[in-house]
Coordinates of C-alpha atoms and ligand atoms in Angstrom, one line a residue:
Chain A
M1 CA 0.0 0.0 0.0
S2 CA 1.4 3.3 -0.9
R3 CA 1.2 6.1 1.6
V4 CA 0.7 9.6 0.5
R5 CA 1.0 11.7 3.6
G6 CA -2.3 13.4 4.5
V7 CA -4.0 12.8 1.2
S8 CA -5.4 9.4 0.5
L9 CA -5.1 7.9 3.9
E10 CA -8.2 9.6 5.2
A11 CA -10.2 8.9 2.1
A12 CA -10.3 5.1 1.9
P13 CA -8.2 3.3 4.4
D14 CA -8.1 -0.4 3.4
W15 CA -6.6 -1.2 6.8
A16 CA -8.5 -1.4 10.0
I17 CA -5.3 -1.7 12.0
E18 CA -1.7 -0.8 11.0
A19 CA 0.6 -1.1 13.9
K20 CA 4.4 -0.7 13.8
G21 CA 6.8 -1.8 16.5
L22 CA 4.4 -1.5 19.4
V23 CA 6.1 -1.8 22.7
K24 CA 4.7 -1.9 26.3
I25 CA 6.9 -2.3 29.3
F26 CA 5.7 -3.1 32.8
G27 CA 8.5 -2.5 35.1
K28 CA 11.3 -4.4 33.4
H29 CA 9.1 -6.8 31.7
R30 CA 8.5 -6.3 28.0
A31 CA 4.9 -7.5 27.8
V32 CA 4.6 -6.3 24.2
D33 CA 7.9 -6.3 22.4
G34 CA 7.8 -4.8 18.9
V35 CA 4.5 -5.9 17.5
D36 CA 3.8 -5.2 13.8
L37 CA 0.3 -5.8 12.8
T38 CA -1.9 -5.1 9.7
V39 CA -5.5 -6.1 9.7
R40 CA -7.6 -5.6 6.6
R41 CA -11.0 -4.0 6.9
G42 CA -13.9 -6.4 7.1
T43 CA -11.8 -9.5 8.1
V44 CA -11.3 -11.5 11.2
F45 CA -7.8 -11.5 12.6
G46 CA -6.9 -14.1 15.1
F47 CA -4.3 -13.4 17.7
L48 CA -3.1 -16.7 19.0
G49 CA -0.8 -17.3 21.9
P50 CA -0.4 -18.9 25.3
N51 CA -1.3 -17.3 28.6
G52 CA 1.0 -14.3 29.3
A53 CA 2.0 -13.9 25.7
G54 CA 0.9 -10.3 25.5
K55 CA -2.4 -10.6 23.7
T56 CA -4.5 -8.6 26.2
T57 CA -1.9 -5.9 26.5
T58 CA -1.7 -5.5 22.7
I59 CA -5.5 -5.2 22.5
R60 CA -5.5 -2.6 25.3
L61 CA -2.9 -0.6 23.5
L62 CA -4.9 -0.6 20.3
A63 CA -8.1 0.2 22.1
T64 CA -6.5 3.4 23.6
L65 CA -6.7 2.0 27.1
L66 CA -2.9 1.9 27.5
K67 CA -0.2 4.3 26.1
P68 CA 2.5 2.5 24.2
D69 CA 6.1 2.9 25.3
G70 CA 7.3 2.6 21.7
G71 CA 6.0 2.3 18.2
S72 CA 2.9 3.7 16.6
A73 CA -0.4 2.5 15.2
R74 CA -3.3 3.7 13.0
I75 CA -6.8 2.6 13.4
F76 CA -8.8 3.3 10.2
G77 CA -6.0 5.7 9.4
H78 CA -6.3 7.6 12.6
D79 CA -3.2 8.0 14.7
L80 CA -3.5 6.1 18.0
S81 CA -1.6 8.7 20.0
K82 CA -3.4 11.8 18.6
E83 CA -6.9 10.9 17.6
G84 CA -8.2 8.9 20.5
D85 CA -11.8 10.3 20.2
E86 CA -12.0 9.4 16.5
I87 CA -10.8 5.9 17.3
R88 CA -13.1 5.4 20.3
S89 CA -16.1 6.3 18.2
R90 CA -15.3 3.4 15.8
I91 CA -14.2 0.6 18.1
S92 CA -15.6 -1.5 20.8
L93 CA -13.9 -3.8 23.3
T94 CA -15.2 -7.0 24.9
G95 CA -12.6 -7.7 27.6
Q96 CA -11.3 -11.0 28.9
Y97 CA -13.6 -10.7 31.9
A98 CA -17.2 -9.6 31.7
S99 CA -17.2 -5.8 31.7
I100 CA -20.8 -5.1 32.6
D101 CA -22.5 -4.1 35.8
E102 CA -23.4 -7.4 37.4
D103 CA -25.9 -5.8 39.8
L104 CA -28.0 -4.4 37.0
T105 CA -30.3 -6.5 34.8
G106 CA -29.3 -7.4 31.2
M107 CA -31.9 -4.9 29.9
E108 CA -30.7 -2.1 32.1
N109 CA -27.1 -2.7 31.1
L110 CA -27.9 -2.5 27.4
V111 CA -30.1 0.5 27.8
M112 CA -27.3 2.2 29.7
M113 CA -24.9 1.4 26.9
G114 CA -27.4 2.7 24.3
R115 CA -27.8 6.0 26.1
L116 CA -24.0 6.3 26.4
M117 CA -23.7 5.7 22.7
G118 CA -26.1 8.6 22.1
Y119 CA -29.5 7.0 21.6
G120 CA -32.6 8.6 23.1
R121 CA -34.5 6.8 25.8
A122 CA -37.0 5.1 23.5
A123 CA -34.4 4.2 20.9
A124 CA -32.1 2.8 23.5
K125 CA -34.8 0.6 24.9
A126 CA -35.8 -0.7 21.5
R127 CA -32.3 -1.5 20.6
A128 CA -31.7 -3.3 23.9
A129 CA -34.8 -5.4 23.4
E130 CA -33.8 -6.2 19.8
L131 CA -30.3 -7.4 20.9
L132 CA -31.6 -9.4 23.8
K133 CA -33.9 -11.2 21.5
A134 CA -31.3 -11.9 18.9
F135 CA -28.9 -13.2 21.5
G136 CA -31.5 -15.5 23.1
L137 CA -31.5 -13.5 26.3
Q138 CA -35.1 -12.4 26.2
E139 CA -36.2 -14.4 29.2
A140 CA -33.2 -13.2 31.2
A141 CA -33.7 -9.6 30.4
K142 CA -35.1 -8.6 33.8
R143 CA -32.6 -10.7 35.8
Q144 CA -29.5 -9.3 37.4
V145 CA -26.4 -10.3 35.3
K146 CA -24.8 -11.8 38.4
N147 CA -27.3 -14.6 38.1
Y148 CA -26.4 -15.4 34.5
S149 CA -24.6 -18.5 33.4
G150 CA -21.1 -18.2 31.9
G151 CA -22.4 -18.4 28.3
M152 CA -25.2 -15.8 29.0
R153 CA -22.7 -13.5 30.5
R154 CA -20.4 -13.7 27.5
R155 CA -23.4 -13.0 25.2
I156 CA -24.6 -10.0 27.2
D157 CA -21.1 -8.7 27.2
I158 CA -20.8 -8.9 23.5
A159 CA -24.2 -7.4 23.1
A160 CA -23.1 -4.5 25.1
S161 CA -20.2 -4.0 22.8
I162 CA -22.3 -3.9 19.6
V163 CA -25.3 -1.7 20.8
V164 CA -24.0 0.5 18.0
T165 CA -22.3 -1.8 15.6
P166 CA -18.6 -0.9 15.8
E167 CA -16.4 -0.8 12.8
L168 CA -13.7 -2.6 14.7
L169 CA -14.5 -5.0 17.5
F170 CA -11.8 -6.4 19.9
L171 CA -12.7 -9.7 21.5
D172 CA -10.4 -10.8 24.2
E173 CA -10.7 -14.6 24.6
P174 CA -14.4 -14.6 23.8
T175 CA -15.0 -18.3 24.5
A176 CA -12.6 -19.0 27.3
G177 CA -14.3 -21.2 29.8
L178 CA -17.5 -21.8 27.8
D179 CA -19.2 -25.1 27.1
P180 CA -19.3 -26.2 23.5
R181 CA -22.8 -25.1 22.9
S182 CA -22.2 -21.6 24.3
R183 CA -19.0 -21.5 22.3
N184 CA -20.9 -22.2 19.1
Q185 CA -23.4 -19.5 19.9
V186 CA -20.6 -17.0 20.3
W187 CA -19.0 -18.1 17.1
D188 CA -22.3 -17.6 15.3
I189 CA -22.5 -14.1 16.7
I190 CA -18.9 -13.3 15.5
R191 CA -19.7 -14.6 12.0
A192 CA -22.9 -12.6 11.9
L193 CA -20.9 -9.5 12.9
V194 CA -18.3 -10.0 10.2
G195 CA -21.1 -10.6 7.8
S196 CA -22.4 -7.1 8.5
G197 CA -19.0 -5.6 7.7
T198 CA -17.4 -5.3 11.2
T199 CA -13.7 -6.0 11.4
V200 CA -12.9 -8.3 14.3
L201 CA -9.6 -8.8 16.2
L202 CA -10.0 -11.8 18.5
T203 CA -7.5 -13.3 20.8
T204 CA -7.6 -17.0 21.7
Q205 CA -5.6 -19.7 23.3
Y206 CA -7.6 -22.2 21.4
L207 CA -5.9 -23.1 18.1
E208 CA -9.1 -24.5 16.8
E209 CA -10.9 -21.3 17.3
A210 CA -8.5 -19.2 15.3
D211 CA -8.6 -21.9 12.6
Q212 CA -12.5 -21.7 12.5
L213 CA -13.0 -18.0 12.5
A214 CA -10.0 -16.1 11.4
D215 CA -9.0 -15.1 7.9
R216 CA -5.5 -14.4 9.1
I217 CA -3.7 -15.5 12.2
A218 CA -0.7 -14.1 14.1
V219 CA 1.0 -16.3 16.6
I220 CA 2.4 -14.3 19.5
N221 CA 4.8 -15.5 22.2
Q222 CA 6.6 -13.5 24.9
G223 CA 5.5 -10.2 23.4
K224 CA 6.7 -11.0 19.9
I225 CA 4.9 -12.1 16.8
I226 CA 6.6 -15.3 15.7
A227 CA 4.4 -16.1 12.7
E228 CA 1.7 -14.6 10.6
G229 CA -0.4 -15.8 7.7
T230 CA -3.6 -17.6 6.8
S231 CA -4.4 -20.7 8.6
S232 CA -3.3 -22.8 5.6
E233 CA -0.1 -20.8 5.2
L234 CA 0.8 -21.5 8.8
K235 CA 0.1 -25.2 8.4
A236 CA 2.0 -25.4 5.1
S237 CA 5.1 -24.0 6.8
V238 CA 5.1 -27.1 9.0
G239 CA 4.7 -29.8 6.4
T240 CA 2.0 -31.4 4.4
G241 CA 0.8 -33.9 6.9
T242 CA 1.1 -35.1 10.4
L243 CA 0.9 -38.6 11.7
S244 CA -0.2 -38.8 15.3
L245 CA 0.1 -42.1 17.2
Q246 CA -0.8 -43.3 20.6
L247 CA 0.7 -46.5 21.9
V248 CA -0.8 -48.9 24.4
N249 CA 2.5 -49.3 26.3
A250 CA 4.8 -46.5 27.1
E251 CA 7.8 -49.0 27.0
D252 CA 7.3 -49.5 23.3
R253 CA 7.9 -45.9 22.4
P254 CA 11.7 -46.0 21.8
R255 CA 11.3 -49.0 19.4
A256 CA 8.3 -47.3 17.7
V257 CA 10.4 -44.2 17.1
N258 CA 13.1 -46.2 15.4
I259 CA 10.7 -48.0 13.2
L260 CA 8.8 -44.9 12.2
E261 CA 12.0 -42.9 11.5
D262 CA 13.2 -45.7 9.4
K263 CA 10.0 -46.2 7.4
L264 CA 9.0 -42.6 7.1
S265 CA 12.4 -41.0 6.8
A266 CA 11.2 -38.1 8.9
A267 CA 11.9 -36.8 12.4
V268 CA 9.6 -38.2 15.1
R269 CA 8.6 -36.0 18.0
L270 CA 7.7 -37.2 21.4
M271 CA 4.7 -35.7 23.0
L272 CA 4.3 -34.8 26.7
D273 CA 2.3 -37.9 27.7
S274 CA 4.5 -40.9 27.5
T275 CA 2.6 -42.9 25.0
S276 CA 2.1 -40.3 22.2
L277 CA 4.3 -39.3 19.3
T278 CA 3.9 -37.4 16.0
A279 CA 5.8 -37.1 12.8
Q280 CA 5.7 -34.6 10.0
I281 CA 5.6 -36.4 6.7
N282 CA 5.6 -35.4 3.1
D283 CA 4.6 -38.7 1.5
S284 CA 1.3 -40.2 2.7
F285 CA 1.9 -43.5 0.9
L286 CA 4.5 -44.4 3.5
V287 CA 2.0 -44.3 6.4
A288 CA 0.3 -47.6 5.8
D289 CA 3.7 -49.3 5.4
A290 CA 4.9 -47.8 8.7
L291 CA 1.8 -48.9 10.6
S292 CA 2.0 -52.5 9.4
E293 CA 5.7 -52.5 10.4
L294 CA 4.7 -51.6 13.9
A295 CA 2.1 -54.4 13.9
R296 CA 4.8 -56.9 12.7
N297 CA 6.9 -55.9 15.7
K298 CA 4.0 -56.4 18.1
I299 CA 3.7 -52.7 19.1
A300 CA 0.1 -52.1 19.9
V301 CA -1.4 -48.8 18.8
S302 CA -4.5 -47.5 20.7
D303 CA -5.2 -44.5 18.5
F304 CA -3.8 -42.9 15.4
S305 CA -4.7 -40.1 13.0
F306 CA -3.2 -38.8 9.9
G307 CA -4.1 -35.4 8.6
R308 CA -3.0 -31.8 7.8
P309 CA -1.1 -30.4 10.8
S310 CA -3.2 -28.8 13.4
L311 CA -2.4 -25.3 14.7
D312 CA -1.2 -27.0 17.9
E313 CA 1.6 -28.6 15.8
V314 CA 2.2 -25.3 14.1
F315 CA 2.8 -23.7 17.5
L316 CA 5.0 -26.6 18.5
T317 CA 7.1 -26.2 15.5
L318 CA 7.4 -22.4 15.9
T319 CA 8.2 -22.2 19.5
G320 CA 9.6 -25.6 20.4
H321 CA 7.1 -25.9 23.3
E322 CA 3.6 -27.1 23.5
A323 CA 1.2 -24.3 24.0
A324 CA -0.5 -25.8 27.0
Q325 CA 2.8 -26.4 28.8
E326 CA 3.9 -22.8 28.1
A327 CA 0.8 -21.5 29.7
Q328 CA 1.3 -23.5 32.8
S329 CA 4.9 -22.6 33.4
E330 CA 4.0 -18.9 32.7
E331 CA 1.4 -19.0 35.4
G332 CA 3.7 -20.7 37.8
V333 CA 6.2 -17.9 37.5
S334 CA 3.9 -14.9 37.9
Chain B
M1 CA -37.3 -34.9 11.2
T2 CA -36.0 -33.2 14.3
G3 CA -32.9 -32.4 12.4
Y4 CA -35.0 -30.5 9.9
I5 CA -36.7 -28.5 12.6
E6 CA -33.4 -27.7 14.3
Q7 CA -32.0 -26.6 11.0
R8 CA -35.0 -24.2 10.4
E9 CA -34.7 -22.9 13.9
K10 CA -31.0 -22.2 13.4
E11 CA -31.7 -20.4 10.2
A12 CA -34.3 -18.3 11.8
N13 CA -31.9 -17.4 14.6
E14 CA -29.2 -16.5 12.2
L15 CA -31.6 -14.3 10.3
R16 CA -32.5 -12.5 13.5
L17 CA -28.9 -12.2 14.5
N18 CA -27.9 -10.7 11.1
E19 CA -30.8 -8.3 11.0
S20 CA -30.3 -7.0 14.5
I21 CA -26.6 -6.5 13.9
A22 CA -27.1 -4.8 10.6
S23 CA -30.0 -2.6 11.6
S24 CA -28.1 -0.3 13.9
D25 CA -27.4 3.2 12.8
R26 CA -24.8 5.4 14.4
P27 CA -26.2 8.2 16.6
K28 CA -24.2 11.3 17.6
P29 CA -22.3 10.8 20.8
P30 CA -24.3 12.0 23.9
S31 CA -24.0 15.5 25.4
A32 CA -22.2 15.8 28.6
V33 CA -25.5 16.3 30.4
A34 CA -27.0 13.2 28.8
S35 CA -24.1 11.0 29.7
T36 CA -24.0 12.4 33.3
M37 CA -27.7 11.7 33.7
T38 CA -27.2 8.1 32.4
F39 CA -24.5 7.5 35.0
A40 CA -26.7 8.9 37.7
T41 CA -29.5 6.6 36.5
R42 CA -27.0 3.7 36.8
A43 CA -26.2 4.7 40.4
L44 CA -29.9 4.9 41.2
L45 CA -30.5 1.4 39.7
R46 CA -27.7 0.1 41.8
I47 CA -29.4 1.4 44.9
K48 CA -32.6 -0.3 43.8
H49 CA -30.9 -3.7 43.3
V50 CA -28.5 -3.5 46.2
P51 CA -30.4 -1.7 48.9
E52 CA -27.9 -2.9 51.5
Q53 CA -25.7 -0.1 50.4
M54 CA -28.1 2.4 52.0
F55 CA -27.2 0.9 55.4
D56 CA -24.5 3.5 55.8
V57 CA -26.8 6.5 55.2
T58 CA -29.7 5.2 57.3
V59 CA -28.4 3.1 60.1
F60 CA -25.1 4.8 60.8
P61 CA -26.5 8.2 61.5
V62 CA -29.0 6.7 64.0
I63 CA -26.4 4.6 65.8
F64 CA -23.9 7.5 65.9
L65 CA -26.4 10.0 67.2
L66 CA -27.8 7.7 69.9
M67 CA -24.3 6.5 70.9
F68 CA -22.7 9.8 71.2
T69 CA -25.6 11.6 72.8
Y70 CA -26.0 9.1 75.6
L71 CA -22.4 8.1 76.0
F72 CA -20.8 11.5 76.0
G73 CA -23.8 13.7 76.8
G74 CA -23.8 13.0 80.5
A75 CA -20.0 12.9 80.9
I76 CA -19.0 15.9 78.9
A77 CA -21.8 18.4 79.1
G78 CA -23.7 17.2 82.2
S79 CA -27.0 17.1 80.4
T80 CA -27.8 15.2 77.2
E81 CA -30.3 17.7 75.9
E82 CA -27.9 20.6 76.2
Y83 CA -25.1 18.6 74.7
L84 CA -27.3 17.5 71.8
Q85 CA -27.7 21.2 70.7
F86 CA -23.9 21.3 70.4
L87 CA -23.3 17.8 69.2
L88 CA -25.8 17.2 66.5
P89 CA -24.4 19.5 63.9
G90 CA -20.9 18.2 64.4
I91 CA -21.9 14.6 64.4
L92 CA -23.9 15.1 61.2
V93 CA -20.7 16.5 59.6
M94 CA -18.7 13.6 60.8
T95 CA -21.2 11.0 59.6
V96 CA -21.5 12.4 56.1
A97 CA -17.8 12.9 55.8
Q98 CA -17.3 9.3 56.6
I99 CA -19.7 8.0 54.1
T100 CA -18.1 10.0 51.3
M101 CA -15.4 7.3 51.2
Y102 CA -17.7 4.9 49.6
T103 CA -17.4 6.9 46.4
G104 CA -13.8 5.8 46.1
I105 CA -14.7 2.2 46.9
D106 CA -17.4 2.0 44.3
L107 CA -15.0 3.4 41.7
N108 CA -12.3 0.9 42.8
N109 CA -14.8 -1.9 42.3
D110 CA -15.7 -0.7 38.8
I111 CA -12.0 -0.8 37.9
R112 CA -11.4 -4.3 39.2
K113 CA -14.6 -5.6 37.5
G114 CA -13.6 -4.2 34.1
I115 CA -16.6 -2.1 33.4
F116 CA -14.3 0.9 33.8
D117 CA -12.5 -0.2 30.7
R118 CA -15.7 -0.3 28.8
F119 CA -16.6 3.3 29.8
R120 CA -13.2 4.5 28.8
T121 CA -13.6 3.2 25.3
L122 CA -16.8 5.1 24.8
P123 CA -16.9 8.4 22.9
I124 CA -18.2 10.3 26.0
W125 CA -17.1 13.2 28.1
L126 CA -15.3 11.0 30.7
P127 CA -15.9 13.1 33.9
S128 CA -19.6 12.4 33.4
A129 CA -19.0 8.9 34.7
L130 CA -17.7 10.3 38.0
I131 CA -20.1 13.3 38.3
G132 CA -23.1 11.1 37.6
S133 CA -22.4 8.9 40.6
L134 CA -21.3 11.8 42.8
L135 CA -24.7 13.5 42.1
V136 CA -26.5 10.4 43.4
D137 CA -24.1 10.3 46.4
V138 CA -25.4 13.8 47.2
I139 CA -28.9 12.4 47.4
R140 CA -27.6 9.8 49.8
Y141 CA -25.9 12.4 51.9
S142 CA -29.2 14.4 52.0
M143 CA -31.0 11.3 53.2
A144 CA -28.5 10.8 56.0
S145 CA -28.9 14.4 57.0
V146 CA -32.7 14.3 57.1
I147 CA -32.7 11.1 59.1
M148 CA -30.3 12.4 61.7
I149 CA -32.0 15.7 62.1
T150 CA -35.4 14.1 62.4
L151 CA -34.2 11.8 65.0
G152 CA -32.4 14.6 66.8
F153 CA -35.6 16.6 66.8
A154 CA -37.3 13.7 68.6
L155 CA -34.6 13.6 71.1
G156 CA -34.9 17.3 71.9
F157 CA -32.7 19.1 69.3
R158 CA -34.1 22.6 68.7
P159 CA -32.2 24.5 66.0
E160 CA -32.6 28.2 66.6
G161 CA -31.8 29.0 63.0
G162 CA -35.2 27.5 62.0
L163 CA -35.9 25.6 58.9
M164 CA -33.9 28.0 56.7
G165 CA -30.9 27.6 59.0
V166 CA -31.1 23.8 58.8
L167 CA -31.5 23.8 55.0
G168 CA -28.6 26.1 54.7
A169 CA -26.5 23.9 57.0
I170 CA -27.4 20.8 54.8
A171 CA -26.4 22.7 51.7
L172 CA -23.0 23.5 53.2
I173 CA -22.5 19.8 54.0
L174 CA -23.4 18.7 50.5
V175 CA -21.1 21.2 48.8
F176 CA -18.3 20.1 51.1
S177 CA -18.9 16.4 50.7
F178 CA -19.1 16.6 46.9
S179 CA -15.6 18.3 47.0
L180 CA -14.2 15.8 49.6
S181 CA -15.3 12.9 47.4
W182 CA -12.7 13.8 44.8
I183 CA -10.0 12.8 47.3
W184 CA -11.5 9.3 47.5
T185 CA -11.8 9.0 43.7
V186 CA -8.1 9.7 43.5
C187 CA -7.4 7.0 46.1
G188 CA -9.8 4.6 44.4
L189 CA -7.9 5.0 41.2
I190 CA -4.5 4.5 42.7
V191 CA -5.0 1.8 45.3
R192 CA -5.3 -1.8 44.1
S193 CA -7.4 -3.5 46.7
E194 CA -10.6 -2.6 48.4
K195 CA -9.1 -3.5 51.8
A196 CA -6.1 -1.1 51.4
L197 CA -8.5 1.6 50.3
M198 CA -10.6 1.2 53.4
M199 CA -7.5 1.4 55.5
I200 CA -6.3 4.6 53.9
S201 CA -9.8 6.2 54.2
F202 CA -9.9 5.4 57.9
M203 CA -6.4 6.6 58.5
V204 CA -7.4 10.0 56.9
L205 CA -10.9 10.3 58.3
F206 CA -10.4 9.1 61.8
P207 CA -8.0 11.7 63.0
L208 CA -9.7 14.3 60.9
T209 CA -13.1 13.8 62.4
F210 CA -12.0 13.1 66.0
V211 CA -9.3 15.7 66.3
S212 CA -11.8 18.4 65.4
N213 CA -14.4 20.5 67.2
V214 CA -17.1 17.9 66.6
F215 CA -17.1 16.6 70.2
V216 CA -15.4 19.2 72.3
D217 CA -14.8 22.9 72.4
P218 CA -11.1 23.3 71.2
R219 CA -10.5 25.9 73.9
T220 CA -10.2 23.1 76.4
L221 CA -7.3 21.5 74.4
P222 CA -3.5 22.1 74.6
S223 CA -2.5 24.9 72.3
W224 CA -0.6 22.8 69.7
L225 CA -3.6 20.6 69.3
E226 CA -5.9 23.6 69.3
S227 CA -4.2 25.0 66.3
F228 CA -4.6 21.8 64.4
V229 CA -8.2 21.6 65.2
D230 CA -8.7 25.2 64.1
V231 CA -7.4 24.5 60.5
N232 CA -8.9 21.1 60.2
P233 CA -11.5 21.3 57.3
I234 CA -13.9 19.2 59.3
S235 CA -13.8 21.9 62.1
I236 CA -14.3 24.6 59.6
L237 CA -17.4 22.9 58.3
A238 CA -18.7 21.9 61.7
T239 CA -18.4 25.5 62.9
A240 CA -20.4 26.9 60.0
V241 CA -23.0 24.1 60.2
R242 CA -23.5 24.7 63.9
G243 CA -23.7 28.4 63.3
A244 CA -26.3 28.0 60.5
M245 CA -28.5 25.6 62.6
H246 CA -28.5 27.9 65.6
G247 CA -28.7 31.2 63.6
T248 CA -25.3 32.6 64.6
V249 CA -23.4 31.9 61.4
T250 CA -21.1 34.5 59.9
T251 CA -20.4 35.2 56.3
Q252 CA -16.8 34.6 57.0
Q253 CA -17.5 31.1 58.3
V254 CA -19.5 30.2 55.1
I255 CA -16.8 31.6 52.9
W256 CA -14.2 29.5 54.6
V257 CA -16.2 26.4 53.9
L258 CA -16.6 27.4 50.2
I259 CA -12.8 28.1 50.0
V260 CA -11.9 24.7 51.4
S261 CA -14.4 23.1 49.0
V262 CA -13.1 24.9 46.0
I263 CA -9.5 24.0 46.9
M264 CA -10.2 20.3 47.3
T265 CA -12.1 20.2 44.0
A266 CA -9.5 22.2 42.2
I267 CA -6.7 19.9 43.2
F268 CA -8.3 16.5 43.3
A269 CA -10.9 16.6 40.5
P270 CA -8.4 17.2 37.7
I271 CA -6.1 14.6 39.2
T272 CA -9.0 12.1 39.2
V273 CA -9.9 12.9 35.6
Y274 CA -6.2 12.6 34.5
L275 CA -5.8 9.2 36.3
Y276 CA -9.2 8.0 34.9
R277 CA -8.1 8.7 31.4
N278 CA -4.5 7.4 31.8
K279 CA -5.1 4.4 34.1
K280 CA -2.7 1.6 33.3
Ligands
ADP401 N1 -0.8 -4.0 34.5 C1 0.2 -4.9 34.4 N2 1.3 -4.7 35.2 C2 2.3 -5.5 35.2 N3 2.5 -6.6 34.4 C3 1.5 -6.8 33.5 C4 0.3 -6.0 33.5 N4 -0.6 -6.5 32.6 C5 0.0 -7.5 32.0 N5 1.3 -7.8 32.6 C6 2.2 -8.8 32.2 O1 2.4 -8.8 30.9 C7 2.5 -10.1 30.3 C8 1.5 -10.2 29.2 O2 0.2 -10.2 29.7 P1 -1.1 -10.2 28.9 O3 -1.1 -9.2 27.8 O4 -2.3 -10.1 29.8 O5 -1.0 -11.7 28.2 P2 -2.2 -12.6 27.6 O6 -3.4 -11.8 27.4 O7 -1.6 -13.0 26.3 O8 -2.4 -13.7 28.5 C9 2.3 -11.0 31.4 O9 3.5 -11.5 31.8 C10 1.6 -10.2 32.5 O10 2.0 -10.7 33.8
MG402 MG1 -5.2 -12.1 28.3

């Protein structure tokens, strides 16, 4: 994209977000350490990383809630450091934890948001009722939010963020801790929002979620973006296919590794639990052969799958750790 | 069969979802007055849903008044009725000053619960979030005042300044309390936990309310203490309120209250707004 200073940028910015070298330091800790990010208007951008990677901090920087210690960013062409009001009128943020008044009812919360967005009393009420209905919260409208279930809370929280449909919506771990049914409801809402033209930046620790929803994905670890691309690009960077095996007996694993490396001529990786292993392979015809060789050697296999690499494996390849393990050790430290 | 119905239901839901998301227009951001009123409405709704929070403005004044009248009345002044004429204005000042600290605690809770972040990403005039709830606090302070004065009247309190004097005294208390609240909003924005905030509030309020002329005439005190009592803002307010209620107030006393209030607001309101906007 060519940039002509002060001329065309304002007219038709293709980019919802253009961030360059964003840095945020807490004490001595570089929570966000030089993040470059471009998000095209009307797309879903997935921000993927383990706990403590810097996802929330990056979002808070972009939503004008924190001042960066370095770097710059434009939201729809507006400078983050100078045009806060312009930006705030276009964005909305649904934080990691429910950010509504739990003592008020769902209806009262949405009416309040409507009024704060500039609706008159009647219009705010109408809009609140419309959203409650669309989000399946009609019956809970007059109950205090503190009595809502986790899934209902998430939905009312997102509803509060789109009382006026934002041009850019930040969703920080929108489905963390939800059961599959509630998660699907939230996914439907996100898809509907994108359908109406909203740009969405969502963070997640769930690799599947980014895969399902996002047009492009950035993988962030320790404040730095370590990979960026479409889901298939990220997968392609790892190899064309992955064989995952689970053995019945952990003692068989060393022998299994030898056999597989021999037959597949590829590196075999040991997974955390003592019976699992995976291998990246480029020729799927070798798989059947390798499996029958295991059988010939009396190595019992309890489960196996062969497919395109999951984002879990992408993460593993990129960082050398498993995402889940990273999250735990990170929590242990802080 | 059921699959078909589920499918249709899902489609209907999607349609509703898409429509409701697309149908929203973009109104002009609210005026400062409108957003202030919205935040005031929120505070009123919170009182409706959590009536326990009115405990401090209803039960506290009653307990304080009864306790101090009968505990100290006999010991300090010899007669409870006589002491009540002196005590009630001061104890009213003390009670209201103490409940101002809940303003900071409410704000602190908003920050920890995350709704604060939502407000900060709205295109509104930010101070309205604070002023809205402070306005409702003023209603709470008025309630505390009315309850205490009514009870006092039943116990034998006879304000010589009449109704106008009493109303004037309440007005002074409200102006002062509104200004004092800004100190608590600053604390609420800086301090992390509610417990620590309570501690700080007590550490400020306790000496301020007790080392004042609320309970005793400062002329009975050692001179170094007397000079502190004299410049203590709580004493300044208590003097003016006592004067107003008994019809002996001077212009100078009223002006002092206003000066103290203006100073507190001028220092702490801008700090509050700055911190609110730039909170980490
Ligand atoms: N306000 C803060 N003060 C100090 N450290 C913080 C603060 N917010 C976040 N951090 C630290 O910055 C790092 C990134 O945090 P965060 O952005 O919340 O990660 P994520 O959302 O990816 O889990 C973590 O190590 C966290 O402890
Ligand atoms: Mg986070």
